[in-house]
Amino acid sequence: MNDTIAAIATAYGEGGIGIIRISGPEAREILSGIFDGKIQNRRLSYGHVYDGEQIIDEVMAVYMKAPASYTAEDVVEINCHGSMVSLLKTLRLVLKKGARMAEPGEFTKRAFLNGRLDLSQAEAVIDVVKAKSDRSFDVAVSQLEGSLSAEIGNIRKDILDLLVDVTVNIDYPDEDIEQMTYEKLESCLCIIKEKIEKLLRGSQAGRMIREGIRVAIVGKPNVGKSSLMNGLLRESRAIVTEIPGTTRDTIEESVSIRNLPVYLIDTAGIRDTDDTVEKIGIEKSKEAFNSADFIIFIVDGSEPLTEEDEEIMSYLEGRKSLVLINKQDIGNRVNSRDLADRLPNSDIIETALIRGEGISEIEDKIEELVYGGQVSQSESVMVNNVRHIDLLRKAGQAIDDAKAMAARQEALDIIEIDIRNAFDNLGEIIGETVSDEILTEVFSRFCLGK
Ligand code: GDP
């Protein structure tokens, strides 16, 4: 961390401006070696980048003195014109003057190592950059502001208080201090467990908001799968045809539905076939089907159910799905009550997708799936990262184990070990107790220049 790093911080391609970011002890000196403008702390200055012989670009540059910067080190940002030629020339010059090319995420890693952000906040930086919908963006910003860190800190404080009481009772059992009874211990552990559970309850929604909700659309050919895709996309990107079996492969589209990121997967169908080309599509459909968070099954309401519908239905057992009885405009020969009896986990809607009828109800159902009555849309603290969910579960398990031992009135020093484990698990979320391998893994997901 003693060296100075540099990278292009803006996206590759043409743009109005492009930014070179430099961080480390030599940042200011490097700037003064290549820039003819005035350098003042936290002031944007106009000038030119030159390589000693000729001008490379007309730029605005800023120097931010440590620790008041993104990385908490000396940072320089040079706003060049947004052409790759200018950016690469300037970057090359910066590297020649002694900076080293930054690794992906290295700026944010330095911010973390210098204590400017905790680990969950650093991870939120990736989420802010990669957010694909309003809602995922809001959750990421709130996490970046420290909402999750504060909640984790709060639970850890409860655990620490408890650990202190337990330890004092172990070390000084005869002193005149408040006795830690097993009842008291159990009730404290219950409160802690409930707080952990509360965070976990919102995690499924959080994960879907962050990673996107995978919705697989299934149904035999010609029932209206592409029409549904189009209705949800409100533009004709999937091809609608009247020849059964044209959607040979899976088609995946990402859309924002009610501010939620959704991946719609139009499947080719999942029935057995001898056609080799169709077989490939069917394998892909099965994969999509198995990995989906939610399945929309469409039947053609204008004719009775067929063997093919029955076959698909057999795959749906036990899965949460939404059944659309489509083509209501030209008839209704499928009994929704029969279907409801056969697919008890499913909701059923009658639609006429060709006219856009039913689309908004389908959107309601997708929204309901995410928030599921357990979390509100305005919930500010939302756990959405698999690493965090995993650690919360481990902490919850350790607290459960401690509780079970307290109920059996086992020795305090044994119970203490589990309580301490829970404390460490939660510490790992914010990076207080975390290994180098995990840090490397976390920051490798960043893009260059962040
Ligand atoms: P897919 O094979 O399941 O993707 O089905 P498509 O979306 O390509 O639709 C097949 C045919 O059914 C097209 O001619 C659509 O116009 C028609 N279709 C789709 N939805 C409806 C509907 O609600 N009512 C009627 N009458 N026709 C529909």
Tab-separated table of C-alpha atoms and ligand atoms in Angstrom:
chain	number	residue	atom	x	y	z
A	1	MET	CA	0.000	0.000	0.000
A	2	ASN	CA	3.010	2.271	-0.068
A	3	ASP	CA	3.017	2.617	-3.805
A	4	THR	CA	0.935	4.866	-6.008
A	5	ILE	CA	-1.716	3.325	-8.248
A	6	ALA	CA	-3.475	4.651	-11.324
A	7	ALA	CA	-6.266	3.615	-13.691
A	8	ILE	CA	-8.880	4.926	-16.070
A	9	ALA	CA	-11.916	5.369	-13.809
A	10	THR	CA	-14.578	5.943	-16.449
A	11	ALA	CA	-16.136	3.410	-18.808
A	12	TYR	CA	-14.196	2.412	-21.912
A	13	GLY	CA	-15.403	4.008	-25.121
A	14	GLU	CA	-16.038	7.528	-26.323
A	15	GLY	CA	-17.464	10.125	-23.968
A	16	GLY	CA	-17.482	13.822	-23.201
A	17	ILE	CA	-14.862	13.356	-20.534
A	18	GLY	CA	-12.825	10.459	-19.232
A	19	ILE	CA	-11.125	10.362	-15.860
A	20	ILE	CA	-7.723	9.060	-14.794
A	21	ARG	CA	-7.549	8.389	-11.087
A	22	ILE	CA	-4.307	8.225	-9.124
A	23	SER	CA	-3.969	7.298	-5.451
A	24	GLY	CA	-0.949	7.075	-3.170
A	25	PRO	CA	1.904	9.097	-1.702
A	26	GLU	CA	3.276	10.225	-5.067
A	27	ALA	CA	-0.022	11.294	-6.608
A	28	ARG	CA	0.616	15.008	-6.228
A	29	GLU	CA	4.194	14.840	-7.463
A	30	ILE	CA	3.158	12.843	-10.517
A	31	LEU	CA	0.512	15.437	-11.332
A	32	SER	CA	2.936	18.309	-10.980
A	33	GLY	CA	5.311	16.553	-13.376
A	34	ILE	CA	2.777	16.348	-16.211
A	35	PHE	CA	0.344	19.212	-15.631
A	36	ASP	CA	0.924	22.911	-16.253
A	37	GLY	CA	-2.036	24.200	-14.209
A	38	LYS	CA	-2.054	25.355	-10.606
A	39	ILE	CA	-2.402	22.555	-8.024
A	40	GLN	CA	-4.454	23.375	-4.969
A	41	ASN	CA	-6.054	21.017	-2.501
A	42	ARG	CA	-9.639	20.115	-3.520
A	43	ARG	CA	-9.751	22.739	-6.267
A	44	LEU	CA	-10.409	21.791	-9.852
A	45	SER	CA	-7.807	23.497	-12.032
A	46	TYR	CA	-7.605	24.064	-15.730
A	47	GLY	CA	-4.428	23.220	-17.627
A	48	HIS	CA	-2.695	20.836	-20.004
A	49	VAL	CA	-1.173	17.438	-19.712
A	50	TYR	CA	2.169	17.452	-21.481
A	51	ASP	CA	4.892	14.882	-21.831
A	52	GLY	CA	7.767	17.383	-21.637
A	53	GLU	CA	7.790	17.968	-25.374
A	54	GLN	CA	4.222	18.309	-26.472
A	55	ILE	CA	0.738	18.819	-25.138
A	56	ILE	CA	-1.333	15.633	-24.902
A	57	ASP	CA	-4.696	17.040	-23.832
A	58	GLU	CA	-6.462	20.022	-22.366
A	59	VAL	CA	-7.755	18.907	-18.967
A	60	MET	CA	-9.215	19.791	-15.582
A	61	ALA	CA	-7.371	18.221	-12.666
A	62	VAL	CA	-7.983	17.994	-8.954
A	63	TYR	CA	-5.754	17.010	-6.058
A	64	MET	CA	-7.366	15.720	-2.857
A	65	LYS	CA	-5.008	15.613	0.093
A	66	ALA	CA	-5.147	12.606	2.450
A	67	PRO	CA	-7.217	11.672	4.340
A	68	ALA	CA	-10.130	13.588	2.793
A	69	SER	CA	-10.396	11.478	-0.343
A	70	TYR	CA	-12.053	8.301	-1.620
A	71	THR	CA	-9.131	6.087	-0.595
A	72	ALA	CA	-8.098	8.241	2.383
A	73	GLU	CA	-4.749	8.647	0.588
A	74	ASP	CA	-3.532	11.493	-1.608
A	75	VAL	CA	-5.721	11.261	-4.699
A	76	VAL	CA	-5.524	12.984	-8.071
A	77	GLU	CA	-8.202	12.903	-10.743
A	78	ILE	CA	-7.504	14.174	-14.219
A	79	ASN	CA	-10.537	14.943	-16.386
A	80	CYS	CA	-9.341	14.389	-19.936
A	81	HIS	CA	-11.370	14.475	-23.090
A	82	GLY	CA	-13.213	11.178	-23.279
A	83	SER	CA	-11.297	9.552	-26.090
A	84	MET	CA	-9.389	6.347	-25.477
A	85	VAL	CA	-6.343	7.861	-27.190
A	86	SER	CA	-6.160	10.769	-24.790
A	87	LEU	CA	-6.867	8.578	-21.770
A	88	LEU	CA	-4.318	5.926	-22.693
A	89	LYS	CA	-1.640	8.504	-23.496
A	90	THR	CA	-2.214	10.263	-20.199
A	91	LEU	CA	-2.316	6.983	-18.279
A	92	ARG	CA	0.933	5.833	-19.916
A	93	LEU	CA	2.559	9.084	-18.868
A	94	VAL	CA	1.331	8.685	-15.287
A	95	LEU	CA	2.725	5.145	-15.183
A	96	LYS	CA	6.028	6.369	-16.589
A	97	LYS	CA	6.243	8.894	-13.783
A	98	GLY	CA	6.155	6.084	-11.223
A	99	ALA	CA	2.575	4.980	-10.661
A	100	ARG	CA	1.592	1.342	-10.934
A	101	MET	CA	-1.485	0.134	-12.815
A	102	ALA	CA	-4.255	-0.458	-10.263
A	103	GLU	CA	-5.943	-3.835	-9.972
A	104	PRO	CA	-9.735	-4.086	-10.223
A	105	GLY	CA	-11.280	-2.712	-7.028
A	106	GLU	CA	-7.946	-1.580	-5.618
A	107	PHE	CA	-9.060	1.997	-4.916
A	108	THR	CA	-12.014	0.728	-2.905
A	109	LYS	CA	-9.817	-1.880	-1.228
A	110	ARG	CA	-7.535	0.907	-0.051
A	111	ALA	CA	-10.544	2.851	1.215
A	112	PHE	CA	-11.455	-0.242	3.236
A	113	LEU	CA	-7.939	-0.941	4.511
A	114	ASN	CA	-7.576	2.710	5.493
A	115	GLY	CA	-10.813	2.501	7.484
A	116	ARG	CA	-12.823	4.878	5.314
A	117	LEU	CA	-15.428	2.203	4.536
A	118	ASP	CA	-16.174	-1.078	6.232
A	119	LEU	CA	-16.343	-4.234	4.124
A	120	SER	CA	-20.120	-4.260	3.668
A	121	GLN	CA	-19.946	-0.643	2.496
A	122	ALA	CA	-17.131	-1.467	0.094
A	123	GLU	CA	-19.236	-4.282	-1.332
A	124	ALA	CA	-22.121	-1.844	-1.710
A	125	VAL	CA	-19.914	0.242	-4.008
A	126	ILE	CA	-19.999	-2.599	-6.577
A	127	ASP	CA	-23.757	-2.830	-6.191
A	128	VAL	CA	-24.220	0.899	-6.753
A	129	VAL	CA	-22.120	0.719	-9.913
A	130	LYS	CA	-23.879	-2.389	-11.185
A	131	ALA	CA	-27.466	-1.615	-10.097
A	132	LYS	CA	-29.990	-2.430	-12.804
A	133	SER	CA	-33.148	-0.934	-11.358
A	134	ASP	CA	-34.216	1.932	-9.091
A	135	ARG	CA	-34.889	-0.379	-6.194
A	136	SER	CA	-31.553	-2.197	-6.340
A	137	PHE	CA	-29.829	1.169	-6.583
A	138	ASP	CA	-31.661	2.502	-3.489
A	139	VAL	CA	-30.761	-0.549	-1.426
A	140	ALA	CA	-27.114	-0.305	-2.492
A	141	VAL	CA	-26.894	3.397	-1.654
A	142	SER	CA	-28.443	2.818	1.752
A	143	GLN	CA	-25.881	0.061	2.398
A	144	LEU	CA	-23.092	2.317	1.218
A	145	GLU	CA	-24.291	4.935	3.680
A	146	GLY	CA	-23.817	2.306	6.394
A	147	SER	CA	-27.362	1.089	7.145
A	148	LEU	CA	-26.363	-2.557	7.277
A	149	SER	CA	-23.138	-1.796	9.140
A	150	ALA	CA	-25.132	0.069	11.793
A	151	GLU	CA	-27.530	-2.830	12.292
A	152	ILE	CA	-24.711	-5.370	12.452
A	153	GLY	CA	-22.871	-3.076	14.886
A	154	ASN	CA	-25.977	-2.914	17.034
A	155	ILE	CA	-26.322	-6.720	17.246
A	156	ARG	CA	-22.612	-7.110	17.911
A	157	LYS	CA	-22.886	-4.650	20.778
A	158	ASP	CA	-25.630	-6.779	22.377
A	159	ILE	CA	-23.437	-9.842	21.988
A	160	LEU	CA	-20.423	-8.052	23.415
A	161	ASP	CA	-22.384	-6.888	26.480
A	162	LEU	CA	-23.495	-10.440	27.019
A	163	LEU	CA	-19.964	-11.768	26.563
A	164	VAL	CA	-18.694	-9.323	29.171
A	165	ASP	CA	-21.308	-10.494	31.690
A	166	VAL	CA	-20.581	-14.137	30.977
A	167	THR	CA	-16.820	-13.676	31.159
A	168	VAL	CA	-17.005	-11.812	34.461
A	169	ASN	CA	-19.094	-14.642	35.891
A	170	ILE	CA	-16.584	-17.195	34.682
A	171	ASP	CA	-13.515	-15.349	35.895
A	172	TYR	CA	-14.847	-13.947	39.160
A	173	PRO	CA	-17.630	-16.303	40.206
A	174	ASP	CA	-17.267	-15.449	43.883
A	175	GLU	CA	-17.153	-11.686	43.607
A	176	ASP	CA	-20.089	-9.588	44.563
A	177	ILE	CA	-21.329	-9.031	41.006
A	178	GLU	CA	-24.627	-9.564	39.326
A	179	GLN	CA	-25.117	-13.280	38.787
A	180	MET	CA	-25.576	-14.455	35.244
A	181	THR	CA	-28.436	-16.899	35.592
A	182	TYR	CA	-29.257	-19.381	32.863
A	183	GLU	CA	-32.678	-17.777	32.478
A	184	LYS	CA	-31.145	-14.380	31.917
A	185	LEU	CA	-28.639	-15.823	29.479
A	186	GLU	CA	-31.367	-17.566	27.509
A	187	SER	CA	-33.509	-14.470	27.300
A	188	CYS	CA	-30.580	-12.335	26.087
A	189	LEU	CA	-29.761	-14.945	23.456
A	190	CYS	CA	-33.390	-14.965	22.305
A	191	ILE	CA	-33.347	-11.212	21.746
A	192	ILE	CA	-30.119	-11.455	19.751
A	193	LYS	CA	-31.451	-14.351	17.672
A	194	GLU	CA	-34.608	-12.411	16.845
A	195	LYS	CA	-32.545	-9.483	15.557
A	196	ILE	CA	-30.528	-11.798	13.330
A	197	GLU	CA	-33.710	-13.470	12.081
A	198	LYS	CA	-35.245	-10.109	11.264
A	199	LEU	CA	-32.338	-9.325	8.964
A	200	LEU	CA	-32.522	-12.757	7.357
A	201	ARG	CA	-36.256	-12.451	6.720
A	202	GLY	CA	-35.663	-9.688	4.230
A	203	SER	CA	-32.714	-11.426	2.619
A	204	GLN	CA	-34.583	-13.360	-0.035
A	205	ALA	CA	-36.140	-10.154	-1.284
A	206	GLY	CA	-32.795	-8.433	-0.955
A	207	ARG	CA	-31.035	-11.054	-3.015
A	208	MET	CA	-33.655	-10.896	-5.757
A	209	ILE	CA	-33.515	-7.115	-5.824
A	210	ARG	CA	-29.754	-7.207	-6.133
A	211	GLU	CA	-29.323	-10.072	-8.565
A	212	GLY	CA	-32.565	-9.849	-10.477
A	213	ILE	CA	-35.640	-12.057	-10.360
A	214	ARG	CA	-35.478	-14.967	-12.787
A	215	VAL	CA	-38.890	-15.599	-14.291
A	216	ALA	CA	-39.216	-18.602	-16.626
A	217	ILE	CA	-42.132	-18.566	-19.067
A	218	VAL	CA	-43.299	-22.064	-19.993
A	219	GLY	CA	-46.113	-23.468	-22.092
A	220	LYS	CA	-46.589	-25.506	-25.228
A	221	PRO	CA	-46.022	-23.755	-28.580
A	222	ASN	CA	-48.448	-21.041	-29.643
A	223	VAL	CA	-50.057	-20.309	-26.275
A	224	GLY	CA	-48.733	-16.749	-26.077
A	225	LYS	CA	-45.275	-16.911	-24.450
A	226	SER	CA	-43.723	-14.422	-26.843
A	227	SER	CA	-46.795	-12.236	-26.593
A	228	LEU	CA	-46.325	-12.149	-22.820
A	229	MET	CA	-42.655	-11.275	-23.227
A	230	ASN	CA	-43.617	-8.504	-25.578
A	231	GLY	CA	-46.365	-7.283	-23.294
A	232	LEU	CA	-43.912	-7.057	-20.429
A	233	LEU	CA	-41.211	-5.551	-22.587
A	234	ARG	CA	-43.731	-3.289	-24.324
A	235	GLU	CA	-41.760	-3.667	-27.495
A	236	SER	CA	-41.424	-6.442	-30.032
A	237	ARG	CA	-38.050	-7.954	-29.460
A	238	ALA	CA	-39.139	-11.586	-29.168
A	239	ILE	CA	-40.560	-12.753	-32.480
A	240	VAL	CA	-44.265	-13.599	-32.428
A	241	THR	CA	-45.269	-16.199	-35.013
A	242	GLU	CA	-48.102	-18.624	-35.643
A	243	ILE	CA	-45.914	-21.654	-36.399
A	244	PRO	CA	-45.560	-23.837	-33.276
A	245	GLY	CA	-42.012	-24.448	-32.110
A	246	THR	CA	-40.326	-21.343	-33.501
A	247	THR	CA	-38.949	-20.298	-30.166
A	248	ARG	CA	-36.257	-22.935	-30.427
A	249	ASP	CA	-33.826	-21.633	-27.881
A	250	THR	CA	-34.371	-19.795	-24.678
A	251	ILE	CA	-34.641	-16.057	-25.082
A	252	GLU	CA	-33.629	-13.971	-22.120
A	253	GLU	CA	-34.519	-10.330	-21.670
A	254	SER	CA	-33.918	-8.052	-18.739
A	255	VAL	CA	-36.626	-5.595	-17.820
A	256	SER	CA	-37.461	-3.350	-14.941
A	257	ILE	CA	-40.887	-4.209	-13.548
A	258	ARG	CA	-42.175	-1.908	-10.809
A	259	ASN	CA	-38.571	-0.784	-10.345
A	260	LEU	CA	-37.413	-4.356	-9.794
A	261	PRO	CA	-34.820	-5.997	-12.038
A	262	VAL	CA	-36.387	-8.990	-13.783
A	263	TYR	CA	-34.915	-11.538	-16.200
A	264	LEU	CA	-37.616	-13.003	-18.405
A	265	ILE	CA	-36.712	-16.356	-19.876
A	266	ASP	CA	-38.893	-17.524	-22.733
A	267	THR	CA	-38.420	-21.278	-22.926
A	268	ALA	CA	-38.785	-23.514	-25.934
A	269	GLY	CA	-40.893	-25.968	-23.993
A	270	ILE	CA	-39.855	-28.857	-21.855
A	271	ARG	CA	-41.525	-31.821	-23.495
A	272	ASP	CA	-39.660	-34.838	-24.835
A	273	THR	CA	-38.856	-34.792	-28.520
A	274	ASP	CA	-36.811	-36.634	-31.158
A	275	ASP	CA	-35.859	-33.494	-33.059
A	276	THR	CA	-32.193	-32.830	-32.221
A	277	VAL	CA	-32.343	-29.080	-32.636
A	278	GLU	CA	-35.396	-28.917	-30.462
A	279	LYS	CA	-33.699	-31.207	-27.922
A	280	ILE	CA	-30.974	-28.630	-27.301
A	281	GLY	CA	-33.590	-25.965	-26.712
A	282	ILE	CA	-35.422	-28.247	-24.357
A	283	GLU	CA	-32.312	-28.913	-22.270
A	284	LYS	CA	-31.813	-25.174	-21.937
A	285	SER	CA	-35.459	-24.718	-21.014
A	286	LYS	CA	-35.146	-27.289	-18.259
A	287	GLU	CA	-32.123	-25.475	-16.898
A	288	ALA	CA	-33.997	-22.186	-16.969
A	289	PHE	CA	-36.984	-23.856	-15.386
A	290	ASN	CA	-34.927	-25.282	-12.543
A	291	SER	CA	-33.019	-22.099	-11.792
A	292	ALA	CA	-36.012	-19.745	-11.954
A	293	ASP	CA	-37.295	-17.888	-8.907
A	294	PHE	CA	-40.752	-17.909	-10.409
A	295	ILE	CA	-42.524	-19.742	-13.227
A	296	ILE	CA	-45.263	-18.434	-15.442
A	297	PHE	CA	-47.142	-21.304	-17.100
A	298	ILE	CA	-49.411	-20.358	-19.978
A	299	VAL	CA	-52.231	-22.459	-21.390
A	300	ASP	CA	-54.428	-21.709	-24.371
A	301	GLY	CA	-57.855	-21.042	-22.922
A	302	SER	CA	-59.574	-21.320	-26.288
A	303	GLU	CA	-59.093	-25.094	-26.359
A	304	PRO	CA	-59.170	-27.883	-23.803
A	305	LEU	CA	-55.945	-28.850	-22.049
A	306	THR	CA	-53.777	-31.233	-24.039
A	307	GLU	CA	-51.366	-33.976	-23.120
A	308	GLU	CA	-48.538	-31.493	-23.541
A	309	ASP	CA	-50.084	-29.150	-20.980
A	310	GLU	CA	-50.446	-32.089	-18.596
A	311	GLU	CA	-46.794	-32.980	-19.033
A	312	ILE	CA	-45.653	-29.461	-18.197
A	313	MET	CA	-47.995	-29.398	-15.221
A	314	SER	CA	-46.291	-32.476	-13.825
A	315	TYR	CA	-43.052	-30.484	-13.649
A	316	LEU	CA	-44.788	-27.682	-11.792
A	317	GLU	CA	-45.708	-29.681	-8.716
A	318	GLY	CA	-44.321	-28.077	-5.606
A	319	ARG	CA	-43.044	-25.022	-7.475
A	320	LYS	CA	-44.369	-21.543	-6.936
A	321	SER	CA	-45.943	-20.510	-10.175
A	322	LEU	CA	-48.458	-18.334	-11.892
A	323	VAL	CA	-50.804	-19.931	-14.413
A	324	LEU	CA	-52.251	-17.832	-17.216
A	325	ILE	CA	-55.343	-19.056	-19.031
A	326	ASN	CA	-54.773	-17.047	-22.159
A	327	LYS	CA	-56.802	-16.117	-25.254
A	328	GLN	CA	-59.889	-15.300	-23.202
A	329	ASP	CA	-60.986	-13.070	-26.076
A	330	ILE	CA	-61.696	-16.113	-28.255
A	331	GLY	CA	-63.103	-18.495	-25.707
A	332	ASN	CA	-62.729	-20.128	-22.336
A	333	ARG	CA	-62.630	-23.885	-22.402
A	334	VAL	CA	-60.255	-24.389	-19.479
A	335	ASN	CA	-61.797	-24.530	-16.055
A	336	SER	CA	-59.755	-22.419	-13.666
A	337	ARG	CA	-61.125	-24.220	-10.622
A	338	ASP	CA	-59.896	-27.577	-11.911
A	339	LEU	CA	-56.496	-26.087	-12.518
A	340	ALA	CA	-56.428	-24.553	-9.048
A	341	ASP	CA	-57.147	-27.960	-7.503
A	342	ARG	CA	-54.341	-29.565	-9.452
A	343	LEU	CA	-51.773	-26.827	-8.817
A	344	PRO	CA	-52.369	-25.741	-5.227
A	345	ASN	CA	-49.152	-23.679	-5.071
A	346	SER	CA	-50.147	-21.567	-8.027
A	347	ASP	CA	-52.103	-18.425	-8.638
A	348	ILE	CA	-54.307	-18.371	-11.708
A	349	ILE	CA	-55.144	-15.411	-13.911
A	350	GLU	CA	-57.303	-15.268	-17.021
A	351	THR	CA	-55.628	-13.188	-19.702
A	352	ALA	CA	-55.890	-11.963	-23.255
A	353	LEU	CA	-52.264	-11.130	-23.799
A	354	ILE	CA	-52.814	-10.063	-27.371
A	355	ARG	CA	-54.758	-7.099	-26.000
A	356	GLY	CA	-52.450	-6.558	-23.059
A	357	GLU	CA	-55.131	-7.821	-20.662
A	358	GLY	CA	-53.671	-9.287	-17.495
A	359	ILE	CA	-50.219	-7.716	-17.762
A	360	SER	CA	-50.629	-5.462	-14.759
A	361	GLU	CA	-51.941	-8.333	-12.621
A	362	ILE	CA	-48.888	-10.353	-13.633
A	363	GLU	CA	-46.691	-7.457	-12.554
A	364	ASP	CA	-48.532	-7.387	-9.213
A	365	LYS	CA	-47.728	-11.054	-8.722
A	366	ILE	CA	-44.032	-10.570	-9.448
A	367	GLU	CA	-43.903	-7.706	-6.972
A	368	GLU	CA	-45.761	-9.795	-4.409
A	369	LEU	CA	-43.280	-12.613	-4.866
A	370	VAL	CA	-40.392	-10.319	-3.976
A	371	TYR	CA	-41.886	-8.510	-1.036
A	372	GLY	CA	-44.043	-11.488	-0.026
A	373	GLY	CA	-45.745	-9.640	2.812
A	374	GLN	CA	-42.621	-10.120	4.937
A	375	VAL	CA	-40.715	-7.050	4.000
A	376	SER	CA	-41.972	-3.658	3.079
A	377	GLN	CA	-40.798	-1.798	0.048
A	378	SER	CA	-39.419	0.939	2.226
A	379	GLU	CA	-37.364	-1.377	4.420
A	380	SER	CA	-34.043	0.390	4.506
A	381	VAL	CA	-31.757	-2.293	5.872
A	382	MET	CA	-31.749	-5.145	3.440
A	383	VAL	CA	-29.304	-8.021	3.383
A	384	ASN	CA	-28.783	-8.971	-0.230
A	385	ASN	CA	-25.337	-10.401	-0.538
A	386	VAL	CA	-24.819	-14.168	-0.388
A	387	ARG	CA	-21.667	-13.747	1.720
A	388	HIS	CA	-23.591	-11.707	4.290
A	389	ILE	CA	-26.562	-14.088	4.316
A	390	ASP	CA	-24.247	-17.015	4.900
A	391	LEU	CA	-22.503	-15.323	7.828
A	392	LEU	CA	-25.797	-14.243	9.392
A	393	ARG	CA	-27.008	-17.851	9.206
A	394	LYS	CA	-23.804	-19.069	10.860
A	395	ALA	CA	-24.164	-16.474	13.608
A	396	GLY	CA	-27.809	-17.489	14.111
A	397	GLN	CA	-26.800	-21.139	14.380
A	398	ALA	CA	-24.085	-20.353	16.938
A	399	ILE	CA	-26.617	-18.413	19.034
A	400	ASP	CA	-29.049	-21.355	18.787
A	401	ASP	CA	-26.340	-23.736	19.951
A	402	ALA	CA	-25.544	-21.460	22.899
A	403	LYS	CA	-29.231	-21.288	23.761
A	404	ALA	CA	-29.577	-25.063	23.739
A	405	MET	CA	-26.590	-25.385	26.066
A	406	ALA	CA	-27.956	-22.721	28.377
A	407	ALA	CA	-31.220	-24.664	28.546
A	408	ARG	CA	-29.221	-27.727	29.611
A	409	GLN	CA	-27.349	-25.535	32.101
A	410	GLU	CA	-23.942	-26.421	30.755
A	411	ALA	CA	-20.753	-24.701	31.885
A	412	LEU	CA	-20.573	-21.004	31.025
A	413	ASP	CA	-17.096	-21.197	29.538
A	414	ILE	CA	-18.329	-23.676	26.929
A	415	ILE	CA	-21.374	-21.599	26.056
A	416	GLU	CA	-19.136	-18.565	25.766
A	417	ILE	CA	-17.320	-20.145	22.794
A	418	ASP	CA	-20.466	-20.189	20.685
A	419	ILE	CA	-21.410	-16.650	21.628
A	420	ARG	CA	-17.944	-15.531	20.624
A	421	ASN	CA	-18.289	-17.362	17.288
A	422	ALA	CA	-21.497	-15.455	16.551
A	423	PHE	CA	-19.686	-12.217	17.362
A	424	ASP	CA	-16.890	-13.104	14.926
A	425	ASN	CA	-19.270	-14.202	12.159
A	426	LEU	CA	-21.004	-10.842	12.283
A	427	GLY	CA	-17.622	-9.120	12.405
A	428	GLU	CA	-16.738	-10.794	9.125
A	429	ILE	CA	-19.666	-9.065	7.414
A	430	ILE	CA	-18.229	-5.655	8.129
A	431	GLY	CA	-14.661	-6.891	7.686
A	432	GLU	CA	-13.454	-6.690	11.288
A	433	THR	CA	-12.473	-10.318	11.367
A	434	VAL	CA	-11.791	-11.325	7.833
A	435	SER	CA	-9.087	-13.278	6.033
A	436	ASP	CA	-6.936	-12.051	3.157
A	437	GLU	CA	-8.433	-14.647	0.819
A	438	ILE	CA	-11.914	-13.300	1.380
A	439	LEU	CA	-10.723	-9.745	0.796
A	440	THR	CA	-9.088	-10.762	-2.468
A	441	GLU	CA	-12.256	-12.566	-3.519
A	442	VAL	CA	-14.494	-9.609	-2.666
A	443	PHE	CA	-12.428	-6.989	-4.467
A	444	SER	CA	-11.766	-9.104	-7.542
A	445	ARG	CA	-15.404	-8.544	-8.522
A	446	PHE	CA	-14.848	-4.830	-9.013
A	447	CYS	CA	-14.229	-3.164	-12.299
A	448	LEU	CA	-10.965	-1.443	-13.098
A	449	GLY	CA	-10.593	2.069	-11.761
A	450	LYS	CA	-13.079	1.615	-8.882
B	1	GDP	P1	-45.675	-18.768	-28.208
B	1	GDP	O1	-45.410	-19.770	-29.259
B	1	GDP	O2	-46.137	-19.426	-26.943
B	1	GDP	O3	-44.534	-17.832	-27.954
B	1	GDP	O4	-46.945	-17.914	-28.687
B	1	GDP	P2	-46.993	-16.470	-29.407
B	1	GDP	O5	-46.890	-15.392	-28.400
B	1	GDP	O6	-46.043	-16.493	-30.544
B	1	GDP	O7	-48.486	-16.476	-29.889
B	1	GDP	C1	-48.969	-17.423	-30.830
B	1	GDP	C2	-50.175	-16.874	-31.547
B	1	GDP	O8	-51.245	-16.661	-30.617
B	1	GDP	C3	-49.935	-15.533	-32.206
B	1	GDP	O9	-50.648	-15.504	-33.413
B	1	GDP	C4	-50.537	-14.547	-31.221
B	1	GDP	O10	-51.007	-13.390	-31.867
B	1	GDP	C5	-51.701	-15.335	-30.680
B	1	GDP	N1	-52.103	-14.887	-29.336
B	1	GDP	C6	-51.318	-14.657	-28.262
B	1	GDP	N2	-52.048	-14.215	-27.216
B	1	GDP	C7	-53.330	-14.185	-27.642
B	1	GDP	C8	-54.570	-13.783	-27.033
B	1	GDP	O11	-54.652	-13.369	-25.875
B	1	GDP	N3	-55.694	-13.891	-27.799
B	1	GDP	C9	-55.634	-14.316	-29.098
B	1	GDP	N4	-56.775	-14.355	-29.739
B	1	GDP	N5	-54.509	-14.672	-29.703
B	1	GDP	C10	-53.356	-14.599	-28.994
